[in-house]
Tab-separated table of C-alpha atoms and ligand atoms in Angstrom:
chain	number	residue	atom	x	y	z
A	1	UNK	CA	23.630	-22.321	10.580
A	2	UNK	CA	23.551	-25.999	11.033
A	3	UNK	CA	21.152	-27.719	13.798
A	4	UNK	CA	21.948	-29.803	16.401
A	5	UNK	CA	24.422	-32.752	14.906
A	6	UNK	CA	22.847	-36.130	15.428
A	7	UNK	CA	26.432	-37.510	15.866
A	8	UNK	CA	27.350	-35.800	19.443
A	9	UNK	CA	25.333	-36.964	22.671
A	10	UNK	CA	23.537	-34.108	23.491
A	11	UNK	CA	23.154	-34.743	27.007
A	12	UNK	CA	26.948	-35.506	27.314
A	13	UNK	CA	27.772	-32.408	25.212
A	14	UNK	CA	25.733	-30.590	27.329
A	15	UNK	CA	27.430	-31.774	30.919
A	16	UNK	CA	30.675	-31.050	28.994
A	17	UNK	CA	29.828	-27.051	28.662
A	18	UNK	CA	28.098	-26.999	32.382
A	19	UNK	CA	24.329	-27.108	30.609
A	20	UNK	CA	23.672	-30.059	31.879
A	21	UNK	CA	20.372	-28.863	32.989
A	22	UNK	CA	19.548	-27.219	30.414
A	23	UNK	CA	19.187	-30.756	28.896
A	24	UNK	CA	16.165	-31.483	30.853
A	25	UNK	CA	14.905	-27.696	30.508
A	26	UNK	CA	14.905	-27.512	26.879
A	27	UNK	CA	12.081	-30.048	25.685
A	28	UNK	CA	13.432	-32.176	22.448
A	29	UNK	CA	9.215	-31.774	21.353
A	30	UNK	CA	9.043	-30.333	18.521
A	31	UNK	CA	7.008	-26.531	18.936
A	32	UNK	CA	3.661	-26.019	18.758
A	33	UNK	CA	3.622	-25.054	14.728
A	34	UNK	CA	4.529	-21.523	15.270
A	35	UNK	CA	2.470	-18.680	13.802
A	36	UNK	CA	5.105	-16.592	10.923
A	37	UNK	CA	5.930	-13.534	12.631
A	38	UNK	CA	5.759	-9.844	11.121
A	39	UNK	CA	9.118	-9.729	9.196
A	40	UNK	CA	10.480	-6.842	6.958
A	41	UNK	CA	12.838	-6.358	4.187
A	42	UNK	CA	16.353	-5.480	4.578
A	43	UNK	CA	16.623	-2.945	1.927
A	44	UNK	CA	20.323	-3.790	0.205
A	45	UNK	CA	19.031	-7.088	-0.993
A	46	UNK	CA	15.214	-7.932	-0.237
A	47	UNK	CA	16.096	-10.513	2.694
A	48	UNK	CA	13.086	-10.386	4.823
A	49	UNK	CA	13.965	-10.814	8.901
A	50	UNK	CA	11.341	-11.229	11.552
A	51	UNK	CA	11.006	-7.360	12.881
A	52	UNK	CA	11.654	-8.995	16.495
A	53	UNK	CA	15.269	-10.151	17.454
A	54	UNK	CA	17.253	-10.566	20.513
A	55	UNK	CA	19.614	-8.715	22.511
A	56	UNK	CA	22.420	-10.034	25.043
A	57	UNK	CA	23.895	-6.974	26.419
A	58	UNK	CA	23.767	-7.958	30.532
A	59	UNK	CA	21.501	-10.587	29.835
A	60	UNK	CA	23.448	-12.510	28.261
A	61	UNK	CA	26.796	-12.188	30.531
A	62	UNK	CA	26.607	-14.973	32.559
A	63	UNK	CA	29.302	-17.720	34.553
A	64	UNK	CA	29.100	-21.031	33.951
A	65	UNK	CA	26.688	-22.634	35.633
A	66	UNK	CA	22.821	-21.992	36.729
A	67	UNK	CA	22.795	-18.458	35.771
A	68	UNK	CA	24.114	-19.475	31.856
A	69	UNK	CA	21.659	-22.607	32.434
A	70	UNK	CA	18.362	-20.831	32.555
A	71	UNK	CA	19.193	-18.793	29.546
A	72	UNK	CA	18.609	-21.667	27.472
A	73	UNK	CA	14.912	-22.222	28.090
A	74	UNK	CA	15.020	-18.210	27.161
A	75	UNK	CA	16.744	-18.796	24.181
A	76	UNK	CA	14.559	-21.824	23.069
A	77	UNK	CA	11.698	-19.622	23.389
A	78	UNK	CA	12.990	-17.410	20.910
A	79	UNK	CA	13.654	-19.598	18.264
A	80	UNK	CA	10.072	-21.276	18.811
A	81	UNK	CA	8.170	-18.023	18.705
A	82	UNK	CA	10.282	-17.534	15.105
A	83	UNK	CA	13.105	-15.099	16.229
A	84	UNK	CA	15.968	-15.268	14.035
A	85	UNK	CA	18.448	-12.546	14.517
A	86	UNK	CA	20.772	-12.276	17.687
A	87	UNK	CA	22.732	-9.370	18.493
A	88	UNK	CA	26.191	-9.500	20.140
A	89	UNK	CA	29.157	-7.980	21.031
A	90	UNK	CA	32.729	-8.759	22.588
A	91	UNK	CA	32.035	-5.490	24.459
A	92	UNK	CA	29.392	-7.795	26.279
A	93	UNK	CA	31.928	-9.515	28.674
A	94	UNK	CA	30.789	-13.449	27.971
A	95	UNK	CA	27.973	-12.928	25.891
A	96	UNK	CA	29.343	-13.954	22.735
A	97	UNK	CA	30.893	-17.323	24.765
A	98	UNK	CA	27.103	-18.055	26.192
A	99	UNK	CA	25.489	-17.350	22.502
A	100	UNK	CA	27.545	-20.188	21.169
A	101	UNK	CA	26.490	-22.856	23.884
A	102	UNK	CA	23.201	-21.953	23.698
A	103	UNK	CA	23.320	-22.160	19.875
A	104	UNK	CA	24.472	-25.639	20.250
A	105	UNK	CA	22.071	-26.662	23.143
A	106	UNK	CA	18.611	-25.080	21.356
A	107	UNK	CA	16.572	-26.462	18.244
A	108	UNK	CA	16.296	-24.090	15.789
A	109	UNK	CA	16.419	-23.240	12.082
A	110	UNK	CA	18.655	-20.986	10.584
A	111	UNK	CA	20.136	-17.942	12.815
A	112	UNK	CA	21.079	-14.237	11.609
A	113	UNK	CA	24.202	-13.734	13.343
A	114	UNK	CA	24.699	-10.012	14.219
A	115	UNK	CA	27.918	-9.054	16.175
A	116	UNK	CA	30.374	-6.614	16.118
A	117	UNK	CA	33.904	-5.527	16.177
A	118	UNK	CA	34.851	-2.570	19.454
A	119	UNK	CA	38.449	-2.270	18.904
A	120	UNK	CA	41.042	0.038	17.824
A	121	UNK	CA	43.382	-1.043	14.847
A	122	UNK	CA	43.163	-3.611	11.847
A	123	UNK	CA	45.140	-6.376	12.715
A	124	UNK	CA	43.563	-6.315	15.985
A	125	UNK	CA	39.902	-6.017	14.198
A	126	UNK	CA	40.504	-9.178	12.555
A	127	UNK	CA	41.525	-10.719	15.110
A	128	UNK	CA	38.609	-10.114	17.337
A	129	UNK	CA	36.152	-10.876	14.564
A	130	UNK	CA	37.569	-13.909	13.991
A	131	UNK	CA	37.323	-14.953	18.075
A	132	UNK	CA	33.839	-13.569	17.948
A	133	UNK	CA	33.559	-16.388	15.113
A	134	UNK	CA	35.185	-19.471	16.978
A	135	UNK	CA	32.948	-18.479	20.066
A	136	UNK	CA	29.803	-18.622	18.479
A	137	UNK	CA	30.541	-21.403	16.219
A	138	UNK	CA	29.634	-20.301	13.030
A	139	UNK	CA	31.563	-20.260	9.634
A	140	UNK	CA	30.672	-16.397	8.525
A	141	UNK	CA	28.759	-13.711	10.063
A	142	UNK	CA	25.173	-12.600	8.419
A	143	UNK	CA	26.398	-9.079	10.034
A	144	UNK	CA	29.715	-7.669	11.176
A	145	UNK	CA	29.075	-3.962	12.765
A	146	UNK	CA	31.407	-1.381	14.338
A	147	UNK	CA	30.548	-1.067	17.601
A	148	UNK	CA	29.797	2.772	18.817
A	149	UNK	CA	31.752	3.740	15.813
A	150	UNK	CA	35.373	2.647	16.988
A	151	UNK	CA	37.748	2.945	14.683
A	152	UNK	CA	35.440	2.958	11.894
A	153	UNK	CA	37.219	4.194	8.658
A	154	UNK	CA	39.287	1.204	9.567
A	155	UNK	CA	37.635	-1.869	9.962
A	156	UNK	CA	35.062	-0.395	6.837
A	157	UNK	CA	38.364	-1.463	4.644
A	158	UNK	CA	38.653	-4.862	6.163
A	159	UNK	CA	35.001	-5.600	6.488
A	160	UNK	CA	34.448	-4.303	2.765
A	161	UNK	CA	36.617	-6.958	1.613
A	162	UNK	CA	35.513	-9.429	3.781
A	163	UNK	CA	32.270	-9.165	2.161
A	164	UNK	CA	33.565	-9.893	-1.062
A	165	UNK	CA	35.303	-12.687	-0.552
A	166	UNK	CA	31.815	-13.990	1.197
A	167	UNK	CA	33.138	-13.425	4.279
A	168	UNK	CA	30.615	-11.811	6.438
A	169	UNK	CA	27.107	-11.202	4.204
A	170	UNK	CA	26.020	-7.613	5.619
A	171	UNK	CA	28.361	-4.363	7.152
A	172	UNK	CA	26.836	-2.360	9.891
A	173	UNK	CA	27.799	0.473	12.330
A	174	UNK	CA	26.352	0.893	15.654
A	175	UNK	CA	25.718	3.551	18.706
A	176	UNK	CA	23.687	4.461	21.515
A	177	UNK	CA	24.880	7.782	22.217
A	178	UNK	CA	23.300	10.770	21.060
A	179	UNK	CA	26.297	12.495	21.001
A	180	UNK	CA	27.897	10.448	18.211
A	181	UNK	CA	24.793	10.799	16.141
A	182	UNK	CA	26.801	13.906	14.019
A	183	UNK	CA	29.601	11.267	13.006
A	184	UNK	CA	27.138	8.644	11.903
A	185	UNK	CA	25.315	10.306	10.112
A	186	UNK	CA	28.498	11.435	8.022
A	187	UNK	CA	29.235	7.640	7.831
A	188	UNK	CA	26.021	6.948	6.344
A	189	UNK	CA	25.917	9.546	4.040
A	190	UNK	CA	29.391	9.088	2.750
A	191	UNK	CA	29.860	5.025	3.058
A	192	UNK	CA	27.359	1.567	1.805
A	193	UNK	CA	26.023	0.630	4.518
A	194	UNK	CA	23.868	-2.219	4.673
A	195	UNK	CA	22.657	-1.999	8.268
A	196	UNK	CA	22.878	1.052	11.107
A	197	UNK	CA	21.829	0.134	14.637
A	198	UNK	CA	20.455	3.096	16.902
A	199	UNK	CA	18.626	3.766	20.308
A	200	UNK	CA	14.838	4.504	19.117
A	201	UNK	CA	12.087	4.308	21.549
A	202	UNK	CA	8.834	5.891	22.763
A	203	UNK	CA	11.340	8.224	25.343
A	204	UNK	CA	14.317	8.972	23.009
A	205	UNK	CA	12.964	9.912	19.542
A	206	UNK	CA	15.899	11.651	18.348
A	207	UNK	CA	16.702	9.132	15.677
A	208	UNK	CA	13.164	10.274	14.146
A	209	UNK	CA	14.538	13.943	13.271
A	210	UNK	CA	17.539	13.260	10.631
A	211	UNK	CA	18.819	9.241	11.221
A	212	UNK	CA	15.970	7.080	10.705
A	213	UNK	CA	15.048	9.384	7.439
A	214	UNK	CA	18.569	9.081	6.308
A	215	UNK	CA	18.731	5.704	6.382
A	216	UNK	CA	15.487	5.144	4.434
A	217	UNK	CA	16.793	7.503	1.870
A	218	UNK	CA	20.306	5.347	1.895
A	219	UNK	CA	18.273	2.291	1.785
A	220	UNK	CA	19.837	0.976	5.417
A	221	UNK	CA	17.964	-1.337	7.263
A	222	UNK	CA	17.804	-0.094	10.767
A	223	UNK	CA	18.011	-1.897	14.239
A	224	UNK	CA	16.862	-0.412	17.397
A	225	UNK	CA	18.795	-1.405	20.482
A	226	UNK	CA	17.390	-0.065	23.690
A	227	UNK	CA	14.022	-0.472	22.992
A	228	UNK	CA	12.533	-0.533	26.753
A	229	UNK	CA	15.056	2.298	27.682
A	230	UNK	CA	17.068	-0.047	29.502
A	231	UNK	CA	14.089	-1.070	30.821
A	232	UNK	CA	13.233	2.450	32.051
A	233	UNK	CA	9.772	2.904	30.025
A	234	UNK	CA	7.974	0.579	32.378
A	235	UNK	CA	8.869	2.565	35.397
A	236	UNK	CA	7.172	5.230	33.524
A	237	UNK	CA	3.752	3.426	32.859
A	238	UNK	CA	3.952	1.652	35.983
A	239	UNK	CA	0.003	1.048	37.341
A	240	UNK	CA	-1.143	2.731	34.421
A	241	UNK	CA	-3.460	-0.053	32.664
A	242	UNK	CA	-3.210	-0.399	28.776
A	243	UNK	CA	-5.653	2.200	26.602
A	244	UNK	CA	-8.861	0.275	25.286
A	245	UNK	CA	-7.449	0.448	21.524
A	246	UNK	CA	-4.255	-1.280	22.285
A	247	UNK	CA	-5.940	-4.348	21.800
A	248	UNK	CA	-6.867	-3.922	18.047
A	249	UNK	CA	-3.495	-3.923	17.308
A	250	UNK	CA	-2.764	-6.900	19.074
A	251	UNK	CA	-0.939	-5.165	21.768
A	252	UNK	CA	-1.477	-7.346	25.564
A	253	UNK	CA	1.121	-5.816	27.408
A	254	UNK	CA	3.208	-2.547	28.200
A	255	UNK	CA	6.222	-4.567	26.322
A	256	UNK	CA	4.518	-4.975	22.925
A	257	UNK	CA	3.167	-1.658	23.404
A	258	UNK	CA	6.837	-0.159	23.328
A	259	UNK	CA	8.081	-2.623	20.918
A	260	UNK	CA	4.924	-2.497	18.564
A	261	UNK	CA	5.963	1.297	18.325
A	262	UNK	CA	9.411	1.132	17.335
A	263	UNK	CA	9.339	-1.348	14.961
A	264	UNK	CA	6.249	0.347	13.216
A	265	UNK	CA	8.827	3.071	12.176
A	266	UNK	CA	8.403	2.801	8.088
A	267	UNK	CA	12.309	2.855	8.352
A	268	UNK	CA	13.231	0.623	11.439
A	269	UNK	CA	13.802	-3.137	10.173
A	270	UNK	CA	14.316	-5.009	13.387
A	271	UNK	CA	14.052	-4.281	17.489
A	272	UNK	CA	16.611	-6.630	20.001
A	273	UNK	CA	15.189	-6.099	22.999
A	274	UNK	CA	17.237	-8.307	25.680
A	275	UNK	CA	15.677	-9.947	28.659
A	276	UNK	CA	16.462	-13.088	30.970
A	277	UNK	CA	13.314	-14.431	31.104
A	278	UNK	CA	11.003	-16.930	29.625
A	279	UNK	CA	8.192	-15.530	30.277
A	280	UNK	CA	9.567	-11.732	28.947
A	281	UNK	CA	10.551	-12.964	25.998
A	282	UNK	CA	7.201	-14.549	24.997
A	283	UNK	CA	5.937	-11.419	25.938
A	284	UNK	CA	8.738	-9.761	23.560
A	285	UNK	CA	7.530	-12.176	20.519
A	286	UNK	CA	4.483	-11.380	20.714
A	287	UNK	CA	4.763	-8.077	19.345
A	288	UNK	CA	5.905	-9.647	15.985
A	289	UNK	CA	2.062	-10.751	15.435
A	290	UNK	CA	-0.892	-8.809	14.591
A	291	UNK	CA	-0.942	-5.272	13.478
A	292	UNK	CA	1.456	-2.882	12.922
A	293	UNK	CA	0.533	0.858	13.766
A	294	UNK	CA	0.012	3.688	11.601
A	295	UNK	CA	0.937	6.910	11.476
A	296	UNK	CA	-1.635	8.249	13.347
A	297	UNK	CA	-2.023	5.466	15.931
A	298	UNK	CA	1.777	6.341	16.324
A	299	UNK	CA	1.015	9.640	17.052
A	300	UNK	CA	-1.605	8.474	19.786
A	301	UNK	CA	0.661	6.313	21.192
A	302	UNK	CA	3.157	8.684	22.112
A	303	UNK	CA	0.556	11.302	23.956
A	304	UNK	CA	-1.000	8.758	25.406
A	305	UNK	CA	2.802	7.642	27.298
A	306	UNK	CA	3.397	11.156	27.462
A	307	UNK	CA	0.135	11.916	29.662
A	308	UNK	CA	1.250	8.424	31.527
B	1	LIG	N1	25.994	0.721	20.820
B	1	LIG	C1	25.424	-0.451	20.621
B	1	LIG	O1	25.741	-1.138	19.669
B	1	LIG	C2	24.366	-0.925	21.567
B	1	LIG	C3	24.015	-0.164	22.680
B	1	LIG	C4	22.990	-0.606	23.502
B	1	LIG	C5	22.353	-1.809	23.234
B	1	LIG	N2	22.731	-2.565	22.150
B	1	LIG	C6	22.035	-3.852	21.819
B	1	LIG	O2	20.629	-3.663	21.990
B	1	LIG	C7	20.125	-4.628	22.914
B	1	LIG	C8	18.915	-4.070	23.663
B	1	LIG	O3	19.248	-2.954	24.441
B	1	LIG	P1	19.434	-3.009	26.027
B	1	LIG	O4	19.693	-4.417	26.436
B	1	LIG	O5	20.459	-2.006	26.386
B	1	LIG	O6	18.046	-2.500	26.624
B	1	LIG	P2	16.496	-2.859	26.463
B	1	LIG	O7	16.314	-4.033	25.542
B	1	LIG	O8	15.797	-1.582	26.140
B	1	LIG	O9	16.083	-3.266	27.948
B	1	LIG	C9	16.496	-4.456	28.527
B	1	LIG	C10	15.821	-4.565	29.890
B	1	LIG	O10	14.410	-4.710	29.728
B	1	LIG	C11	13.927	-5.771	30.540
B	1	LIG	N3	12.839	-6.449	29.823
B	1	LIG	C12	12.924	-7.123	28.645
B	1	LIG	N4	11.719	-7.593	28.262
B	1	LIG	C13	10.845	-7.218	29.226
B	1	LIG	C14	9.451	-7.417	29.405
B	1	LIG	N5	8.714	-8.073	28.499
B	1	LIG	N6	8.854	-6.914	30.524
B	1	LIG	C15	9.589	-6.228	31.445
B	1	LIG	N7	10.925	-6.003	31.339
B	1	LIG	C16	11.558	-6.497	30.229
B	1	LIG	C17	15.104	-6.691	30.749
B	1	LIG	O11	15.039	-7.285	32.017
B	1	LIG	P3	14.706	-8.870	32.206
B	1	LIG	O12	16.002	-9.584	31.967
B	1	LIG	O13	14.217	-8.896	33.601
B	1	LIG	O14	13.647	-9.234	31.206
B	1	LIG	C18	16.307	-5.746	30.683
B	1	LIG	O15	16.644	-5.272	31.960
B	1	LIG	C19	21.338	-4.943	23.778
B	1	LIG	O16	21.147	-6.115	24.526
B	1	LIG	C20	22.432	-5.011	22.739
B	1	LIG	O17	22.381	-6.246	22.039
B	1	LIG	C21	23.716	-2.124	21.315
């Protein structure tokens, strides 16, 4: 993805899209030299990505104005902690729109571009991937999924040629839902994935029993939306201070906690949590640093949330 081009006044560029504060609230400084985060391999070709990315379901769904505004400081924050991979959707109402602007508004290096197609028929495939394209101002996709399965046998044609002809670089399929897990695991099994997103997190561990081992056996890369629960997990450990050994691992909060354990999954690539907040997502980043846990420190992270 390009940077910002020299040849456009930022600030009137900015006023143009309704960002105009978002001029003064995202510093031109350079970042402090940022440290590398924790980044894994994505199995169909060696790429590494950092194992922290972003999320804009809700978040990210925001009118023109303050509210889209004060995402960019959010966004800014990303890129300087070293997040590179943003997850979207045209299920997410303007997300995709507000991705775009704050692509153009932000300093940053290159960008994995995740989105994904939630449509029935071809044609009409096509045609929203190639919106998704024009609204987030890229020439190709790093990843094109199918959202919640829609459609899928469908837009796995188009999106297998697409990649081909260079088109889009990685295929993925998505869900959330338990109750497609049957169907995508027959996808998996019977179709090249190069990516499968599912809902993995210290509540729902169903993924653990037959997905995540699938996909390591498939060689998938794996990203886990949903990683807070929606946010629920910290109603759970609300009051409850961290246990002593968090901090070996590098672990200074409930968030890193939860994200620390999903991305320590031997076959989970990537977590995008989402937030709309500054001082969340430097919280979020922070669990791409340090340690990783084990299997056993796993293990002892779950009882100790399940005794919470
Ligand atoms: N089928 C699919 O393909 C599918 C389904 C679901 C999700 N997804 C993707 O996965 C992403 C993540 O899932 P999600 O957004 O549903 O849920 P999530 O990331 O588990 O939770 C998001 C919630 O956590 C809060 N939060 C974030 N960081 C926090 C922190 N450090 N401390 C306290 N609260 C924090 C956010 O609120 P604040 O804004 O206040 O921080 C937000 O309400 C989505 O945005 C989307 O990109 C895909």
């Amino acid at each position: 993805m390009e940077g910002w081009s020299r040849s456009v006044s930022r600030r009137r560029f900015l006023r143009g899209l309704g960002l105009a504060a978002a001029a003064t609230l995202v510093p031109r400084r350079a970042p402090a030299a940022a440290r590398k985060p924790i980044s894994k391999p994505i199995p169909s070709t060696g790429e590494r990505i950092p194992v922290i990315g972003l999320g804009t379901s809700r978040t990210f769904d925001a009118a023109p104005g303050a509210a889209r505004s004060a995402l960019a400081p959010v966004v800014q924050a990303f890129f300087d902690h070293g997040g590179t991979l943003i997850d979207s959707s045209p299920m997410y109402g303007s997300a995709e729109e507000v991705v775009g602007e704050l692509l153009r508004v932000t300093r940053h290096g290159p960008v994995f571009s995740a989105t994904k197609v939630w449509i029935d028929g071809k044609q009409a495939g096509v045609e929203q991937m190639e919106r998704s394209r024009l609204l987030w101002g890229v020439p190709r996709f790093d990843l094109m999924q199918i959202h919640n399965l829609r459609d899928w046998r469908v837009h796995l044609e188009t999106l297998k040629e697409w990649k081909s002809e260079g088109k889009v670089r990685y295929v993925g399929i998505t869900t959330s839902h338990g109750r497609m897990h049957d169907e995508l695991e027959v996808a998996l099994e019977r179709e090249s994935f190069d990516f499968v997103q599912l809902s993995y997190n210290l509540e729902d561990r169903e993924a653990e029993r037959r997905l995540l081992p699938l996909a390591a056996d498939r060689g998938v890369a794996v990203l886990v939306n949903r990683p807070f629960q929606l946010g629920g997990l910290f109603d759970k450990v609300r009051g409850k201070a961290l246990p002593p050994w968090a901090t070996e691992l590098g672990i200074a909060s409930w968030a890193q906690y939860f994200l620390k354990f999903a991305v320590s999954h031997p076959a989970v690539t990537c977590a995008i949590p989402a937030t709309s907040k500054v001082k969340h997502m430097e919280d979020n980043m922070g669990a791409g640093h340090g340690r990783l846990p084990d299997a056993a420190t796993r293990e002892r992270m779950v009882r100790f949330v399940e005794a919470a």
